């Protein structure tokens, strides 16, 4: 009996010592509070939610010492002014698509994607493992920010139109909401591109301020109600095949951030990037079926139109490169990787198809 009491006392003493030895992470690390305005409305739970994933993960990893408060467009900063606000230090960080700001420098669009770009898997590889972020770092420094890839929609759709497109001439004069350099490409074919914040697209389309609009894909487009005011839904989304969205941080704020917190942000953003891509792959097919069942007319862009868009894109890149040496350098780096990846993907897809054929025949 005495031996049992002694053993119990020893265990209790060890437990008490172990409890005292557990570090209090929150008190051991500096307490930081950031505001994170978002370019995307709260109704778009997947894309808006990327910032929430980042905020939740850094809070958990820091045991609550590092808090990021996410807000919707217009609550603190207008949707298309987030890079300005972060660069000026009005807020510490934000979630936005860098292509929104291509007017400042067309190189910014490359961080999101370019028309006729890479699928999401290749885009993540270029940014994080093939030197893409290194190529872009100077571009963002000029804006006073650091950019971390933090979301991806996967393949997008070509847009909602109120009339059918049968020839290139059908595009002429269309007032088309289309973001980034996709609008500049379409302008070469007579389109009048409009850059409108996501939350303002539906009323503009409903009132006839614009004739057409592209946004993301079936899941988000259904939420925003585009099918109620435009009948024809076109694909493919040549303008954004695998677009990346950036979590941007004020340059000085980033440089003053403890290295551990920088690592937390990098890790959380990588998770958010892949989480959004995966979720869109899950929710888009069902949303597309619902849209079609509700009367949406799904249409591929005619081959003639696609060929004209591709030619216009190559012309635009040549023009921008002649005007902007940095754009030319980054675009050439991006394009070399894109070509290499497209060749590899063809080999990989053929290998997968042959594997399936062989294994199926053996059953």
PDB file of N, CA, C and O in Angstrom, residues 44-75:
ATOM      1  N   UNK A  44     -18.951  34.721 -51.849  1.00  0.00           N
ATOM      2  CA  UNK A  44     -18.118  33.757 -52.557  1.00  0.00           C
ATOM      3  C   UNK A  44     -17.216  33.065 -51.535  1.00  0.00           C
ATOM      4  O   UNK A  44     -16.061  33.407 -51.343  1.00  0.00           O
ATOM      5  N   UNK A  45     -17.813  32.081 -50.866  1.00  0.00           N
ATOM      6  CA  UNK A  45     -17.170  31.489 -49.694  1.00  0.00           C
ATOM      7  C   UNK A  45     -15.816  30.853 -49.991  1.00  0.00           C
ATOM      8  O   UNK A  45     -14.938  30.829 -49.126  1.00  0.00           O
ATOM      9  N   UNK A  46     -15.606  30.358 -51.206  1.00  0.00           N
ATOM     10  CA  UNK A  46     -14.349  29.677 -51.505  1.00  0.00           C
ATOM     11  C   UNK A  46     -13.212  30.675 -51.682  1.00  0.00           C
ATOM     12  O   UNK A  46     -12.159  30.556 -51.047  1.00  0.00           O
ATOM     13  N   UNK A  47     -13.398  31.656 -52.548  1.00  0.00           N
ATOM     14  CA  UNK A  47     -12.327  32.613 -52.813  1.00  0.00           C
ATOM     15  C   UNK A  47     -12.139  33.579 -51.647  1.00  0.00           C
ATOM     16  O   UNK A  47     -11.011  33.824 -51.209  1.00  0.00           O
ATOM     17  N   UNK A  48     -13.235  34.134 -51.137  1.00  0.00           N
ATOM     18  CA  UNK A  48     -13.142  34.977 -49.936  1.00  0.00           C
ATOM     19  C   UNK A  48     -12.534  34.154 -48.794  1.00  0.00           C
ATOM     20  O   UNK A  48     -11.728  34.645 -47.998  1.00  0.00           O
ATOM     21  N   UNK A  49     -12.941  32.877 -48.748  1.00  0.00           N
ATOM     22  CA  UNK A  49     -12.509  31.999 -47.664  1.00  0.00           C
ATOM     23  C   UNK A  49     -11.027  31.705 -47.639  1.00  0.00           C
ATOM     24  O   UNK A  49     -10.501  31.230 -46.618  1.00  0.00           O
ATOM     25  N   UNK A  50     -10.315  31.966 -48.748  1.00  0.00           N
ATOM     26  CA  UNK A  50      -8.861  31.750 -48.739  1.00  0.00           C
ATOM     27  C   UNK A  50      -8.202  32.602 -47.657  1.00  0.00           C
ATOM     28  O   UNK A  50      -7.314  32.131 -46.936  1.00  0.00           O
ATOM     29  N   UNK A  51      -8.638  33.847 -47.535  1.00  0.00           N
ATOM     30  CA  UNK A  51      -8.074  34.720 -46.492  1.00  0.00           C
ATOM     31  C   UNK A  51      -8.437  34.213 -45.108  1.00  0.00           C
ATOM     32  O   UNK A  51      -7.645  34.336 -44.162  1.00  0.00           O
ATOM     33  N   UNK A  52      -9.620  33.629 -44.979  1.00  0.00           N
ATOM     34  CA  UNK A  52     -10.027  33.077 -43.678  1.00  0.00           C
ATOM     35  C   UNK A  52      -9.181  31.855 -43.301  1.00  0.00           C
ATOM     36  O   UNK A  52      -8.870  31.647 -42.128  1.00  0.00           O
ATOM     37  N   UNK A  53      -8.821  31.047 -44.305  1.00  0.00           N
ATOM     38  CA  UNK A  53      -7.933  29.912 -44.037  1.00  0.00           C
ATOM     39  C   UNK A  53      -6.582  30.420 -43.527  1.00  0.00           C
ATOM     40  O   UNK A  53      -6.043  29.914 -42.539  1.00  0.00           O
ATOM     41  N   UNK A  54      -6.042  31.429 -44.202  1.00  0.00           N
ATOM     42  CA  UNK A  54      -4.751  31.988 -43.785  1.00  0.00           C
ATOM     43  C   UNK A  54      -4.845  32.517 -42.354  1.00  0.00           C
ATOM     44  O   UNK A  54      -3.986  32.232 -41.505  1.00  0.00           O
ATOM     45  N   UNK A  55      -5.896  33.279 -42.078  1.00  0.00           N
ATOM     46  CA  UNK A  55      -6.058  33.865 -40.734  1.00  0.00           C
ATOM     47  C   UNK A  55      -6.182  32.778 -39.674  1.00  0.00           C
ATOM     48  O   UNK A  55      -5.565  32.871 -38.595  1.00  0.00           O
ATOM     49  N   UNK A  56      -6.968  31.746 -39.968  1.00  0.00           N
ATOM     50  CA  UNK A  56      -7.166  30.683 -38.981  1.00  0.00           C
ATOM     51  C   UNK A  56      -5.872  29.926 -38.707  1.00  0.00           C
ATOM     52  O   UNK A  56      -5.526  29.642 -37.555  1.00  0.00           O
ATOM     53  N   UNK A  57      -5.131  29.624 -39.765  1.00  0.00           N
ATOM     54  CA  UNK A  57      -3.910  28.839 -39.582  1.00  0.00           C
ATOM     55  C   UNK A  57      -2.839  29.609 -38.804  1.00  0.00           C
ATOM     56  O   UNK A  57      -2.175  29.044 -37.928  1.00  0.00           O
ATOM     57  N   UNK A  58      -2.617  30.873 -39.116  1.00  0.00           N
ATOM     58  CA  UNK A  58      -1.578  31.606 -38.381  1.00  0.00           C
ATOM     59  C   UNK A  58      -1.998  31.805 -36.931  1.00  0.00           C
ATOM     60  O   UNK A  58      -1.151  31.815 -36.029  1.00  0.00           O
ATOM     61  N   UNK A  59      -3.293  31.952 -36.684  1.00  0.00           N
ATOM     62  CA  UNK A  59      -3.768  32.060 -35.308  1.00  0.00           C
ATOM     63  C   UNK A  59      -3.491  30.768 -34.541  1.00  0.00           C
ATOM     64  O   UNK A  59      -3.006  30.785 -33.398  1.00  0.00           O
ATOM     65  N   UNK A  60      -3.776  29.634 -35.187  1.00  0.00           N
ATOM     66  CA  UNK A  60      -3.540  28.343 -34.531  1.00  0.00           C
ATOM     67  C   UNK A  60      -2.051  28.088 -34.325  1.00  0.00           C
ATOM     68  O   UNK A  60      -1.635  27.640 -33.245  1.00  0.00           O
ATOM     69  N   UNK A  61      -1.242  28.375 -35.344  1.00  0.00           N
ATOM     70  CA  UNK A  61       0.197  28.100 -35.232  1.00  0.00           C
ATOM     71  C   UNK A  61       0.890  29.000 -34.221  1.00  0.00           C
ATOM     72  O   UNK A  61       1.904  28.625 -33.644  1.00  0.00           O
ATOM     73  N   UNK A  62       0.338  30.191 -34.012  1.00  0.00           N
ATOM     74  CA  UNK A  62       0.948  31.115 -33.039  1.00  0.00           C
ATOM     75  C   UNK A  62       0.257  31.067 -31.682  1.00  0.00           C
ATOM     76  O   UNK A  62       0.570  31.871 -30.807  1.00  0.00           O
ATOM     77  N   UNK A  63      -0.665  30.147 -31.524  1.00  0.00           N
ATOM     78  CA  UNK A  63      -1.437  30.043 -30.275  1.00  0.00           C
ATOM     79  C   UNK A  63      -2.141  31.354 -29.946  1.00  0.00           C
ATOM     80  O   UNK A  63      -2.197  31.785 -28.800  1.00  0.00           O
ATOM     81  N   UNK A  64      -2.653  31.996 -31.020  1.00  0.00           N
ATOM     82  CA  UNK A  64      -3.435  33.216 -30.830  1.00  0.00           C
ATOM     83  C   UNK A  64      -2.632  34.497 -30.786  1.00  0.00           C
ATOM     84  O   UNK A  64      -3.211  35.585 -30.673  1.00  0.00           O
ATOM     85  N   UNK A  65      -1.314  34.415 -30.875  1.00  0.00           N
ATOM     86  CA  UNK A  65      -0.504  35.626 -30.790  1.00  0.00           C
ATOM     87  C   UNK A  65      -0.566  36.450 -32.081  1.00  0.00           C
ATOM     88  O   UNK A  65      -0.409  37.675 -32.052  1.00  0.00           O
ATOM     89  N   UNK A  66      -0.784  35.791 -33.211  1.00  0.00           N
ATOM     90  CA  UNK A  66      -0.815  36.462 -34.514  1.00  0.00           C
ATOM     91  C   UNK A  66      -2.250  36.393 -35.037  1.00  0.00           C
ATOM     92  O   UNK A  66      -2.734  35.347 -35.445  1.00  0.00           O
ATOM     93  N   UNK A  67      -2.940  37.520 -35.007  1.00  0.00           N
ATOM     94  CA  UNK A  67      -4.352  37.584 -35.400  1.00  0.00           C
ATOM     95  C   UNK A  67      -4.514  38.423 -36.664  1.00  0.00           C
ATOM     96  O   UNK A  67      -3.999  39.540 -36.750  1.00  0.00           O
ATOM     97  N   UNK A  68      -5.242  37.886 -37.624  1.00  0.00           N
ATOM     98  CA  UNK A  68      -5.567  38.610 -38.854  1.00  0.00           C
ATOM     99  C   UNK A  68      -7.088  38.693 -38.959  1.00  0.00           C
ATOM    100  O   UNK A  68      -7.772  37.671 -38.931  1.00  0.00           O
ATOM    101  N   UNK A  69      -7.608  39.898 -39.066  1.00  0.00           N
ATOM    102  CA  UNK A  69      -9.053  40.103 -39.189  1.00  0.00           C
ATOM    103  C   UNK A  69      -9.395  40.371 -40.644  1.00  0.00           C
ATOM    104  O   UNK A  69      -8.910  41.336 -41.241  1.00  0.00           O
ATOM    105  N   UNK A  70     -10.201  39.503 -41.229  1.00  0.00           N
ATOM    106  CA  UNK A  70     -10.568  39.589 -42.643  1.00  0.00           C
ATOM    107  C   UNK A  70     -11.855  40.392 -42.792  1.00  0.00           C
ATOM    108  O   UNK A  70     -12.796  40.236 -42.016  1.00  0.00           O
ATOM    109  N   UNK A  71     -11.894  41.261 -43.803  1.00  0.00           N
ATOM    110  CA  UNK A  71     -13.098  42.055 -44.068  1.00  0.00           C
ATOM    111  C   UNK A  71     -13.415  42.037 -45.557  1.00  0.00           C
ATOM    112  O   UNK A  71     -12.545  41.766 -46.388  1.00  0.00           O
ATOM    113  N   UNK A  72     -14.664  42.303 -45.881  1.00  0.00           N
ATOM    114  CA  UNK A  72     -15.111  42.275 -47.264  1.00  0.00           C
ATOM    115  C   UNK A  72     -14.794  43.559 -48.010  1.00  0.00           C
ATOM    116  O   UNK A  72     -14.395  44.568 -47.421  1.00  0.00           O
ATOM    117  N   UNK A  73     -14.994  43.544 -49.323  1.00  0.00           N
ATOM    118  CA  UNK A  73     -14.713  44.741 -50.132  1.00  0.00           C
ATOM    119  C   UNK A  73     -15.601  45.910 -49.718  1.00  0.00           C
ATOM    120  O   UNK A  73     -16.808  45.757 -49.524  1.00  0.00           O
ATOM    121  N   UNK A  74     -14.980  47.067 -49.564  1.00  0.00           N
ATOM    122  CA  UNK A  74     -15.732  48.265 -49.201  1.00  0.00           C
ATOM    123  C   UNK A  74     -15.876  48.492 -47.716  1.00  0.00           C
ATOM    124  O   UNK A  74     -16.218  49.597 -47.293  1.00  0.00           O
ATOM    125  N   UNK A  75     -15.634  47.491 -46.886  1.00  0.00           N
ATOM    126  CA  UNK A  75     -15.761  47.676 -45.439  1.00  0.00           C
ATOM    127  C   UNK A  75     -14.635  48.570 -44.904  1.00  0.00           C
ATOM    128  O   UNK A  75     -14.861  49.408 -44.023  1.00  0.00           O
TER     129      UNK A  75
END
